[in-house]
Tab-separated table of C-alpha atoms in Angstrom:
chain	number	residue	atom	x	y	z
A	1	UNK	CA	48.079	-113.726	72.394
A	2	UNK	CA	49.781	-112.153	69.331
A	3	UNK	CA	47.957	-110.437	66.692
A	4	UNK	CA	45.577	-107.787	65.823
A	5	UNK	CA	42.021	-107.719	67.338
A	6	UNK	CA	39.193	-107.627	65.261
A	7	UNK	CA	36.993	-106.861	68.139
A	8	UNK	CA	33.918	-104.606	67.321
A	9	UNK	CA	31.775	-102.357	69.410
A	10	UNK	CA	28.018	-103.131	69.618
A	11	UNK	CA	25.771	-100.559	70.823
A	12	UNK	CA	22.365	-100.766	72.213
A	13	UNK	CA	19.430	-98.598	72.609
A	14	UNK	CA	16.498	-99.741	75.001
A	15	UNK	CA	12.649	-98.498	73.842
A	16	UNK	CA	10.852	-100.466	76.219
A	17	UNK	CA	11.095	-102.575	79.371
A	18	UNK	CA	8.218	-104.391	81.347
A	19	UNK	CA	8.703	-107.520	83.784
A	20	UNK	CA	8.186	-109.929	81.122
A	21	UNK	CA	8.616	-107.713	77.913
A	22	UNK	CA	10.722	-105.426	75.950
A	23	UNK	CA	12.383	-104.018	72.649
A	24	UNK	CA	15.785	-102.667	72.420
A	25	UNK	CA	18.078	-101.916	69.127
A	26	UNK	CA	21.253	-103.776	69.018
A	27	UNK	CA	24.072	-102.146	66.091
A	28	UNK	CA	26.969	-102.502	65.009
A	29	UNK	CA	27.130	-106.139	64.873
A	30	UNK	CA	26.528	-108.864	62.655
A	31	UNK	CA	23.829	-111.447	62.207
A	32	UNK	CA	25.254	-114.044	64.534
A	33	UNK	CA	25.953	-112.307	67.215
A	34	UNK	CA	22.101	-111.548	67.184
A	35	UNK	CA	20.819	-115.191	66.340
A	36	UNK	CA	23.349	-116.795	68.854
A	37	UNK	CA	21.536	-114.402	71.339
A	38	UNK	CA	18.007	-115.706	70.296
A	39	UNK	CA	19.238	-118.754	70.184
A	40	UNK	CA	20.621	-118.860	73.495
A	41	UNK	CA	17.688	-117.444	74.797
A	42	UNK	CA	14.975	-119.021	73.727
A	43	UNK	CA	16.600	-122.456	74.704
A	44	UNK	CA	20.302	-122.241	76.858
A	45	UNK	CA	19.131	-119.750	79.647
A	46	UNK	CA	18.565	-122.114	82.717
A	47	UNK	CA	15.271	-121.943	84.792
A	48	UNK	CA	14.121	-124.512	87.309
A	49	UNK	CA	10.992	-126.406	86.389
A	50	UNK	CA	9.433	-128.918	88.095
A	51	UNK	CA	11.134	-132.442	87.381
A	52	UNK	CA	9.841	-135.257	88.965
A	53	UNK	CA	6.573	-135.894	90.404
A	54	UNK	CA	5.391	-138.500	93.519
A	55	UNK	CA	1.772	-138.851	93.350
A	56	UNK	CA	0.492	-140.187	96.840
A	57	UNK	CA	-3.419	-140.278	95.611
A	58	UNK	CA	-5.121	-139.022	92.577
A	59	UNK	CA	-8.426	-140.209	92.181
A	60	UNK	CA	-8.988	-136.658	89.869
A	61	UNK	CA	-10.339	-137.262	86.297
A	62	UNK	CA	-6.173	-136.890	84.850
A	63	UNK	CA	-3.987	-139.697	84.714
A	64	UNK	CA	-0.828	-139.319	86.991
A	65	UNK	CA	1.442	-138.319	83.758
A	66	UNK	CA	-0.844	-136.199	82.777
A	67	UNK	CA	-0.845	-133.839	86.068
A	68	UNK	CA	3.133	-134.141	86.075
A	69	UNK	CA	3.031	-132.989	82.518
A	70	UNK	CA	1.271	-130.030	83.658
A	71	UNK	CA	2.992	-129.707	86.822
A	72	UNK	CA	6.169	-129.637	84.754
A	73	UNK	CA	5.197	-126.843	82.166
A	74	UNK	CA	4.312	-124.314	85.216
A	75	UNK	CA	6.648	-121.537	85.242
A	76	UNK	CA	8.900	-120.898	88.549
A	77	UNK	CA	10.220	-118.000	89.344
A	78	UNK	CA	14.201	-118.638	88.594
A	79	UNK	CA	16.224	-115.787	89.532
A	80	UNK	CA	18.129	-118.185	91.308
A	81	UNK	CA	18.981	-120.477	88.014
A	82	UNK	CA	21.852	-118.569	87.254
A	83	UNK	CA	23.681	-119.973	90.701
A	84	UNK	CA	22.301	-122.967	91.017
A	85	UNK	CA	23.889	-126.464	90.379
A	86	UNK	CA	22.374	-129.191	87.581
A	87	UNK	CA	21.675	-132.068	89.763
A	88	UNK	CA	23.575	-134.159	87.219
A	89	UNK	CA	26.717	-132.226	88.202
A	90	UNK	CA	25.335	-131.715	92.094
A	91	UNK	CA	28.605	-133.033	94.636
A	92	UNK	CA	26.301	-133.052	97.520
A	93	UNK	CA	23.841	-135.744	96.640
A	94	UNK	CA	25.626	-137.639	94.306
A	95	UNK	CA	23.216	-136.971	91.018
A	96	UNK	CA	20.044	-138.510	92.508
A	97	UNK	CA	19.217	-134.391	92.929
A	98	UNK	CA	16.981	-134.038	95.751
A	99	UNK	CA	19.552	-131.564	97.682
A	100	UNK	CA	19.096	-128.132	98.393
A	101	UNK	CA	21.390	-127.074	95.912
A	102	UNK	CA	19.940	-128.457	93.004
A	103	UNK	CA	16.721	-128.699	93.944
A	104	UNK	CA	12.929	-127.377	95.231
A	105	UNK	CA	10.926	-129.567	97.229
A	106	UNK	CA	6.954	-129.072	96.372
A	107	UNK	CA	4.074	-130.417	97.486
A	108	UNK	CA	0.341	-130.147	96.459
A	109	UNK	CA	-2.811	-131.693	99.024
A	110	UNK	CA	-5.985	-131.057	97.611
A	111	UNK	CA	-9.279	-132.746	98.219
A	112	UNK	CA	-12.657	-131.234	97.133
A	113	UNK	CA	-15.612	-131.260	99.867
A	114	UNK	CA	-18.107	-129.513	98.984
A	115	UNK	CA	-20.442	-129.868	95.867
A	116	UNK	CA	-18.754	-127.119	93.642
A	117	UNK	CA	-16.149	-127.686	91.376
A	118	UNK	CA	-13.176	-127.394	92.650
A	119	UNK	CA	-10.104	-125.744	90.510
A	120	UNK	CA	-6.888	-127.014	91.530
A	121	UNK	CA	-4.554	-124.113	90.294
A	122	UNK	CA	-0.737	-123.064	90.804
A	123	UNK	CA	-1.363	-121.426	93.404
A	124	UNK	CA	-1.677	-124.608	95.795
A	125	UNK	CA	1.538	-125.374	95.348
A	126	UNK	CA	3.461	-125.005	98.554
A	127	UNK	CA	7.205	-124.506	97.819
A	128	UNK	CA	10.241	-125.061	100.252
A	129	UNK	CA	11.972	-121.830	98.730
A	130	UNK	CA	10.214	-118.638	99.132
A	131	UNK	CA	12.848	-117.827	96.522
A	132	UNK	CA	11.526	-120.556	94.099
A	133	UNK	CA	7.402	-120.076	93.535
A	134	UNK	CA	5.005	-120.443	90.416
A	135	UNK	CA	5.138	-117.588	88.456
A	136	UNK	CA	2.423	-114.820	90.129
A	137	UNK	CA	0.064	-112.974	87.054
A	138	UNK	CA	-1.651	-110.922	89.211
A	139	UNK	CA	0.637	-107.791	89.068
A	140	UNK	CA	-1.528	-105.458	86.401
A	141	UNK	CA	1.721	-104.693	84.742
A	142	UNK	CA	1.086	-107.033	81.695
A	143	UNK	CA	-2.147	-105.015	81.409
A	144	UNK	CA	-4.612	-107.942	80.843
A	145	UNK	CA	-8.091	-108.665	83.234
A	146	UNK	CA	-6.395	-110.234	86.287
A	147	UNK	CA	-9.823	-109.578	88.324
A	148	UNK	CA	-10.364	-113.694	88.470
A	149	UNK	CA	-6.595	-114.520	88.949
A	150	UNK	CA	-6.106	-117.827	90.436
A	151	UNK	CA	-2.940	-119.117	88.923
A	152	UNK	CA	-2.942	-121.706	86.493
A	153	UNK	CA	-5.332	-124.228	86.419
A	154	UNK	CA	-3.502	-128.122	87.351
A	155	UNK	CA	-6.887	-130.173	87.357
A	156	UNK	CA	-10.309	-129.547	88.190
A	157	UNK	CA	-11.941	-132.244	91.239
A	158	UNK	CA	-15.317	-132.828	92.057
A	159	UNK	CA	-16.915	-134.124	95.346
A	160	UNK	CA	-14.607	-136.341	97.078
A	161	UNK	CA	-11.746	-136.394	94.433
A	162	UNK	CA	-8.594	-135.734	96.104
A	163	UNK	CA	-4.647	-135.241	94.636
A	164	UNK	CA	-1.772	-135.575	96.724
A	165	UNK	CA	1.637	-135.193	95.738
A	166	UNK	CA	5.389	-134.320	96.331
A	167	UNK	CA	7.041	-132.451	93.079
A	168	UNK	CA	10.897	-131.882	92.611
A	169	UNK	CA	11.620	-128.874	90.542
A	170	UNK	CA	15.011	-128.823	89.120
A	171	UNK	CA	17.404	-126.192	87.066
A	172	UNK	CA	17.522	-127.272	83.705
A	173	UNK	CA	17.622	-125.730	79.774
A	174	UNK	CA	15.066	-125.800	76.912
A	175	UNK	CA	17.486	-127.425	74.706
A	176	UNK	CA	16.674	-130.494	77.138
A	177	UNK	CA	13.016	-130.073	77.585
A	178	UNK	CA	10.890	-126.756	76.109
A	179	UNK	CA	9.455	-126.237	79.907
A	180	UNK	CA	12.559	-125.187	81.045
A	181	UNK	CA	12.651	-122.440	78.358
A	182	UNK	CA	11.831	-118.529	80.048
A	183	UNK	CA	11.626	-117.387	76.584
A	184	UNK	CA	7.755	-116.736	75.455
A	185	UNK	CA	8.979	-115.075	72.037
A	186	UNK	CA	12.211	-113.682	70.882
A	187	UNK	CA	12.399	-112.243	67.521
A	188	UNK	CA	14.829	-109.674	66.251
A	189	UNK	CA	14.034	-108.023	62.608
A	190	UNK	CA	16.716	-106.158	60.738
A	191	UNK	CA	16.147	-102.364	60.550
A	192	UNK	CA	14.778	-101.123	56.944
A	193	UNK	CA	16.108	-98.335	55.352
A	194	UNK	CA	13.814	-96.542	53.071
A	195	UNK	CA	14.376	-94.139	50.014
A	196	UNK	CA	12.326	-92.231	47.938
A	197	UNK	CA	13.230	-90.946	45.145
A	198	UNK	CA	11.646	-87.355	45.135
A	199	UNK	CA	12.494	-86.257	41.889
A	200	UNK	CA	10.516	-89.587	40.210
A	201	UNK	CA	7.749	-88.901	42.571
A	202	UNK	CA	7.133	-85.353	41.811
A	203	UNK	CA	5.814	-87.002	38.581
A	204	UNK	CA	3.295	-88.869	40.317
A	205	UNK	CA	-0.089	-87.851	40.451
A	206	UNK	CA	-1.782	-87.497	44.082
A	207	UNK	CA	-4.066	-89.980	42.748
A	208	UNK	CA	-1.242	-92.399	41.581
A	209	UNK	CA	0.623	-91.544	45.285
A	210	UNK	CA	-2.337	-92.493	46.990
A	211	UNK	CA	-2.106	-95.808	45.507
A	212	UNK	CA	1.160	-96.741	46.123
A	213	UNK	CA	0.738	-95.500	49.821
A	214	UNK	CA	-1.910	-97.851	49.786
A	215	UNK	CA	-0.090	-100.655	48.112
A	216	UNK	CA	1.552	-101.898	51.119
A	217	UNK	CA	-0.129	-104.025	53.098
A	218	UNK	CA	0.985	-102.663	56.827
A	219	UNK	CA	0.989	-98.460	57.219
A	220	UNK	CA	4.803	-97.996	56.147
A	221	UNK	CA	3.764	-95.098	53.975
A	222	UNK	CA	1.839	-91.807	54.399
A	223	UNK	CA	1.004	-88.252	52.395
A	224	UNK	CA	2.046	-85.397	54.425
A	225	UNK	CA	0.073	-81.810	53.762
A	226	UNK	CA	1.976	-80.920	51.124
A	227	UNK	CA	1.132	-84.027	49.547
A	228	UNK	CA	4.595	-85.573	49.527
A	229	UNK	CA	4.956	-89.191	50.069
A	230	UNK	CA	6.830	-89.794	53.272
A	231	UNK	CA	8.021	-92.822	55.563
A	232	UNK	CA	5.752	-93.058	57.999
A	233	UNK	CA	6.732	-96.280	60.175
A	234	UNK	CA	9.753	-97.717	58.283
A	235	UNK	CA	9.331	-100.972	60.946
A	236	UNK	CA	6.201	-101.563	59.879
A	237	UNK	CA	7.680	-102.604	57.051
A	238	UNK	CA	7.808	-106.891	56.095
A	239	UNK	CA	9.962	-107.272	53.570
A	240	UNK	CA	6.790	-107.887	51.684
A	241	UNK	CA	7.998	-106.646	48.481
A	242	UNK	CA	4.654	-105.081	47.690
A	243	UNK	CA	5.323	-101.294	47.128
A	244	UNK	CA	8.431	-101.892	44.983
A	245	UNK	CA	6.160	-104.265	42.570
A	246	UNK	CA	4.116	-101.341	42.661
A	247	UNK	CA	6.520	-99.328	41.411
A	248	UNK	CA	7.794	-101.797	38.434
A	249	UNK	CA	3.722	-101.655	37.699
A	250	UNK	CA	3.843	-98.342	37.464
A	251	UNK	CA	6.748	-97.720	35.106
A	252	UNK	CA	8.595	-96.244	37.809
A	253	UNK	CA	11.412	-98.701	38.645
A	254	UNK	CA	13.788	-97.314	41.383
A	255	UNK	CA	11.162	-94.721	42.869
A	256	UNK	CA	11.234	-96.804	45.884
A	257	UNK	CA	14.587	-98.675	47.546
A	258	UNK	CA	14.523	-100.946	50.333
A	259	UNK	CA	17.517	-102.161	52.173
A	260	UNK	CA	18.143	-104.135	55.079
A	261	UNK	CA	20.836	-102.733	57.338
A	262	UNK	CA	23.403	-105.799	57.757
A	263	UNK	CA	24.752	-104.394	61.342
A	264	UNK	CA	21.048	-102.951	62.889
A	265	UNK	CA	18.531	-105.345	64.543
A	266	UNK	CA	15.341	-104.474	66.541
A	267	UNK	CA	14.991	-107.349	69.604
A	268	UNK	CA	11.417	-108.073	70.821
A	269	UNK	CA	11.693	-110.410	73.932
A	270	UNK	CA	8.777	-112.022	75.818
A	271	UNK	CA	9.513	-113.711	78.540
A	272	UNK	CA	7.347	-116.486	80.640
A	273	UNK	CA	7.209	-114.937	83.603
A	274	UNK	CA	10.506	-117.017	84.983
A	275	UNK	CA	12.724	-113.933	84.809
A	276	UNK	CA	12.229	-110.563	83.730
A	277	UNK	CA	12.824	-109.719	80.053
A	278	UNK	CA	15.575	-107.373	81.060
A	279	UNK	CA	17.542	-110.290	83.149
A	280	UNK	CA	16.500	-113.136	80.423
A	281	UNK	CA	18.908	-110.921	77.642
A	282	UNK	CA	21.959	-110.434	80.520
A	283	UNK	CA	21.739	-114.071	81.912
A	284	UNK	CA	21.912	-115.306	77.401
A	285	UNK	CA	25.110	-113.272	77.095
A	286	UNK	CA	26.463	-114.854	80.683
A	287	UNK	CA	25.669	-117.953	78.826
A	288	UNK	CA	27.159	-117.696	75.864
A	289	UNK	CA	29.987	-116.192	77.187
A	290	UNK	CA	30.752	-119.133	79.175
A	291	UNK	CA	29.982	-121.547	75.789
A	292	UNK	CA	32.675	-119.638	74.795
A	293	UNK	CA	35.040	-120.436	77.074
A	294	UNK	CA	34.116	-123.312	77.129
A	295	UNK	CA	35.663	-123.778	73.452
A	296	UNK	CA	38.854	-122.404	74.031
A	297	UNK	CA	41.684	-125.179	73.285
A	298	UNK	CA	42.605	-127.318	76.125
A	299	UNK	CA	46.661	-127.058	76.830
A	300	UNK	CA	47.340	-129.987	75.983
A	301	UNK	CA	46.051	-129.748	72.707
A	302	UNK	CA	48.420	-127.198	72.061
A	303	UNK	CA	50.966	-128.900	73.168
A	304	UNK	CA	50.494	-131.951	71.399
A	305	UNK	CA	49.731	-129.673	67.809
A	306	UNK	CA	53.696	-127.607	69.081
A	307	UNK	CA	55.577	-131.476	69.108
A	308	UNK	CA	53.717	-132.211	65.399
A	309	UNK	CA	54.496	-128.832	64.087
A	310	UNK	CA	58.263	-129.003	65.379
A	311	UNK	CA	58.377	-132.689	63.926
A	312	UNK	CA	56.825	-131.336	60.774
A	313	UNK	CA	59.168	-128.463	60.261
A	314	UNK	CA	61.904	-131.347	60.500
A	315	UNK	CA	60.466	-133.409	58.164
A	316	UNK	CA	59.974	-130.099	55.401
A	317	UNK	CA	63.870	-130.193	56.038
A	318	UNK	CA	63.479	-126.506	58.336
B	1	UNK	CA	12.128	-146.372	72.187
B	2	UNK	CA	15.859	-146.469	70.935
B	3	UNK	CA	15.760	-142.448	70.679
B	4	UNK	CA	19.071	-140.592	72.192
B	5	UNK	CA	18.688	-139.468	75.568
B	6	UNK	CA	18.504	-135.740	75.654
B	7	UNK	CA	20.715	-134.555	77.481
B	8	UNK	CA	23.229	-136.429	75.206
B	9	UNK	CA	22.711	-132.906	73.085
B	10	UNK	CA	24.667	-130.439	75.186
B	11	UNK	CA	26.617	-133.087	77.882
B	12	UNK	CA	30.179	-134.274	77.101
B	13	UNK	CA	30.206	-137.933	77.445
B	14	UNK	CA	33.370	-138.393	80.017
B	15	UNK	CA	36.276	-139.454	77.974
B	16	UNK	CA	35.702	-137.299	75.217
B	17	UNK	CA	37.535	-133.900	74.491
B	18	UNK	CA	35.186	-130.589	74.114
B	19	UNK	CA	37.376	-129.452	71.284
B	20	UNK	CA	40.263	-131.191	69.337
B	21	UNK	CA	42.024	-130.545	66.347
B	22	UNK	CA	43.545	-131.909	63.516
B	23	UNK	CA	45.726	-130.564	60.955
B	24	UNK	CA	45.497	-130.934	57.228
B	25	UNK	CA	47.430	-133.269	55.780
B	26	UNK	CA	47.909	-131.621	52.025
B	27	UNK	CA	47.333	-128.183	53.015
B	28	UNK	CA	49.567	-126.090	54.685
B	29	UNK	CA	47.793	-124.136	57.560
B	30	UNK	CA	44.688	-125.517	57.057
B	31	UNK	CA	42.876	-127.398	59.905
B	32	UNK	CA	39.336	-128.571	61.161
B	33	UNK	CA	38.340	-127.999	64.626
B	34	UNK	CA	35.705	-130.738	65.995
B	35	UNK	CA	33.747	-129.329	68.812
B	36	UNK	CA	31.653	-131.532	70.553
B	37	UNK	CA	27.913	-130.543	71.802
B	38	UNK	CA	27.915	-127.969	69.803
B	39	UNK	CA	25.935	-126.394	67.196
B	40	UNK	CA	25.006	-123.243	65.162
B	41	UNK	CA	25.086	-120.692	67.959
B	42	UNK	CA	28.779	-120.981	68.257
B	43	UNK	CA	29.396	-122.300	64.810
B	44	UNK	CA	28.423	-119.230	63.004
B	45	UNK	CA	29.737	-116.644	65.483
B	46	UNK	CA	32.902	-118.226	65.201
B	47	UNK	CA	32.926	-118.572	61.189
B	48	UNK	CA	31.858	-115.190	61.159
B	49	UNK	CA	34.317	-113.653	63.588
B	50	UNK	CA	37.261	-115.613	61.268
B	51	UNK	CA	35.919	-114.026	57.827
B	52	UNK	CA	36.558	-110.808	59.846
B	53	UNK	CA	40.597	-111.823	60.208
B	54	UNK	CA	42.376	-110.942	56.695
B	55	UNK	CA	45.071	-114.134	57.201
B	56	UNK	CA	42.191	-116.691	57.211
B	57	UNK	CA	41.499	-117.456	53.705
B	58	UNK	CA	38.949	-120.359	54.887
B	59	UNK	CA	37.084	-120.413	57.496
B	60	UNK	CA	33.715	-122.406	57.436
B	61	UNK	CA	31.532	-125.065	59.723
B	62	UNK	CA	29.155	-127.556	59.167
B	63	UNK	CA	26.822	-129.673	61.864
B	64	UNK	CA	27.101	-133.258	59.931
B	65	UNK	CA	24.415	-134.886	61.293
B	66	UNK	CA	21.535	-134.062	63.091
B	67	UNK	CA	22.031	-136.938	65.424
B	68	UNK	CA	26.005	-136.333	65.648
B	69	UNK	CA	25.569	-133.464	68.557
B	70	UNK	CA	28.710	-131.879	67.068
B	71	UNK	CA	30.141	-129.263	64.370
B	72	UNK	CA	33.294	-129.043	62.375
B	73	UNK	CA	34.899	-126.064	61.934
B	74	UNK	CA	37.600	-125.764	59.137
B	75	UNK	CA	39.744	-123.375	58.908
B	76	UNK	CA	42.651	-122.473	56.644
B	77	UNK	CA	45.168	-119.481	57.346
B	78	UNK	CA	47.626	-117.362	55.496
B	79	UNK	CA	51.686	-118.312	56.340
B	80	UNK	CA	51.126	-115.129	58.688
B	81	UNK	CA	48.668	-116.796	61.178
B	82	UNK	CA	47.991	-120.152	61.896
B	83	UNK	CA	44.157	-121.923	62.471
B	84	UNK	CA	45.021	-122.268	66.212
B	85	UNK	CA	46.225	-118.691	66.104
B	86	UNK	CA	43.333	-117.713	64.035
B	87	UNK	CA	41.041	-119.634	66.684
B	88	UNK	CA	41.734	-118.188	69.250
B	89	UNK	CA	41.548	-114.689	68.558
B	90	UNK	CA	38.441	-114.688	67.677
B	91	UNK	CA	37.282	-116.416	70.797
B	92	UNK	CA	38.936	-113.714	72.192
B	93	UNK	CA	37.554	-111.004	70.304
B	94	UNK	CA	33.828	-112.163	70.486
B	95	UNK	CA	34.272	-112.777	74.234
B	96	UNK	CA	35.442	-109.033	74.695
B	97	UNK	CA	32.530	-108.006	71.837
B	98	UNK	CA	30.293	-109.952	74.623
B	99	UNK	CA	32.344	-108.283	77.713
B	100	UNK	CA	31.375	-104.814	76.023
B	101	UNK	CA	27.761	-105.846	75.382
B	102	UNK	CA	26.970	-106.549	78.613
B	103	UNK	CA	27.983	-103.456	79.854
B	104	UNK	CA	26.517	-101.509	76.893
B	105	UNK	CA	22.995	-103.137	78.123
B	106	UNK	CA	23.570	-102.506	82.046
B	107	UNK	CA	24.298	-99.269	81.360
B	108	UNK	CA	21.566	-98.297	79.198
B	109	UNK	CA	18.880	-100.516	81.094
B	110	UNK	CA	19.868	-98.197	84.189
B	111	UNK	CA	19.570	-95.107	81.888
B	112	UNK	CA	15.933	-96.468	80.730
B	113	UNK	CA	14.494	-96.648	84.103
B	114	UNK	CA	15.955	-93.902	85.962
B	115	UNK	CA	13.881	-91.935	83.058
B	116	UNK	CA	10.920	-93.613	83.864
């Protein structure tokens, strides 16, 4: 392909990664690059979520729809999303997708004996692939009480209730249905960049200072010991407006500036537990690297557009 | 009860190009691009990319309906370049931006925990 390239060179900077969470900086890019990414991952990165339900008996207090509803918004581990085949485009058993390549086999017996409540949770799920489980909370990681972890509650039964069923879990996106989403949050805020004009706020009082550093609603500002007025957290920062209104109050248009860098963006991703944070951001730009492709002209569109423009040079007398 | 099916958002009906293209009939080098199950995501990275090409003089998309899973992408091109040139360069560009991403991210994701 002919011409120049107008190709740029993002860089990123990683602050923080847990299993389900973390920050990074993305620069030297533009705003679409980083909303395709949120886009994509909040509802294009494939995970495999539980599909279609059999119920053998359920004589629990839920209707059947009800406990597949549930059943369906349970998150499965999906490392293995990436490779695997949507049972509408599955060779081996012809779209009705209950194959191994398309799909986990699940099935849940549960019957309640004794006179205490009986939580049906997650964890009685009993998968076909080791690979392919409900999501497991109990690692401390996330930092929250996990002392009384028992996976996520499906139903609760009570003396002689009982549910049986057989569950298909299959890969799938969130565009199609939000349980197949991995994506808790993903937000991305563009970087502020903060100026002070000294020589206007040497003409402040400390009393007057104090005010403004109190006129913003989150701790963006702060006095240092020489009493100078000095960024303190320019992130905190929420485009709120509310110091530079101060600052018009005061007389003292200009004292403060506030930009938005067009090319810097701070990325905070949560992730259900489906896949890690880390993998959820390298599986969105597999994804939309492959929408991508999948955009490219077709040949034969080319080829048709080469005959019309020949033709058309004829007809402009060329 | 006469709602779309769902997956009618992001799957080609068979029979039906992903992209095709027609050329404008007044304006020289000018064309619209209809790309089928698409929407914003590659919409605006694609307008975007093509403001950053100086021969495209035009280059802008619009999702027409809601219910019309597809976007239209118009694009208009000095005598230098062409829309289809235009096009696909800057597929190719954001696909090597994306290319370069990746391994900007694996690279400093395996910086960030070997520190840990």
């Amino acid at each position: 392909m002919e011409g120049v390239s107008y190709q740029r060179f993002p860089r990123i900077k990683i602050r923080e990664v847990k299993d389900d969470y973390m920050k990074f900086e993305l620069r030297d890019t533009d705003a679409s690059i980083a909303n395709a990414l949120r886009r994509v991952m909040i509802a294009e990165v494939p995970t495999i979520a539980i599909d279609l339900v059999e119920i053998e008996v359920n004589s629990s207090v839920l209707n059947d729809e009800f406990i597949s509803h549930r059943l369906g918004l349970i998150p499965l581990t999906s490392e293995r999303a990436m490779s695997m085949r949507f049972s509408r485009d599955c060779d081996a058993c012809d779209g009705d997708g209950q194959c191994e390549y398309c799909s986990v086999e699940f099935y849940l017996r549960v019957k309640c004996l004794s006179d205490q409540t009986l939580d049906v949770t997650s964890k009685d799920l009993l998968s076909s692939d080791h690979t392919v489980v409900p999501v497991d909370y109990s690692d401390a990681s996330s930092g929250f009480d996990n002392s009384t972890n028992k996976g996520i509650i499906i139903v609760k039964l009570r003396r002689g209730q009982e549910l049986r069923l057989r569950a298909i879990a299959r890969k799938g996106i969130a565009k199609d249905h939000a349980k197949w989403s991995p994506a808790a949050t993903v937000t991305f805020m563009y970087e502020p960049d903060i100026y002070i004009n000294e020589d206007m706020m040497e003409t402040l009082t400390l009393e007057e200072k104090r005010e403004l550093v109190d006129s913003s609603p989150t701790k963006v500002f702060g006095i240092d010991p020489e009493n100078k007025v000095i960024v303190v957290d320019a992130e905190a920062y929420t485009y709120d407006d509310e110091v530079l209104k101060k600052c018009e109050a005061m007389g003292k248009p200009g004292l403060i500036e506030i930009h938005a860098k067009e090319d810097s963006f701070i990325f905070t991703v949560e992730t259900t537990g489906a896949v890690k944070a880390s993998q959820l951001v390298l599986n969105a730009i597999e994804v939309l690297k492959q929408k991508l492709d999948a955009v490219r002209l077709s040949d034969d569109t080319v080829e048709a557009d080469d005959q019309f423009g020949e033709l058309g040079a004829h007809m402009r007398g060329g | 009860m006469n709602a779309p099916d769902r997956y009618e958002r992001f799957v080609v009906p068979e029979g039906v190009k992903k992209v095709s293209y027609e050329r404008d009939t007044k304006i020289i080098n000018a064309a619209t691009f209809t790309i089928e199950r698409e929407e914003h995501t590659i919409g605006n990275i694609l307008r975007m990319q093509l403001h950053r090409d100086e021969n495209v003089l035009f280059a802008g998309y619009k999702l027409p309906h809601p219910l019309q899973y597809k976007i239209l992408l118009r694009i208009q091109t000095t005598s230098q370049s062409s829309p289809m040139q235009a096009y696909n360069q800057a597929i190719n560009d954001l696909d090597k931006e994306l290319d370069h991403l990746k391994n900007q991210f694996e690279g400093e994701l395996a910086k960030h925990l070997r520190n840990l």
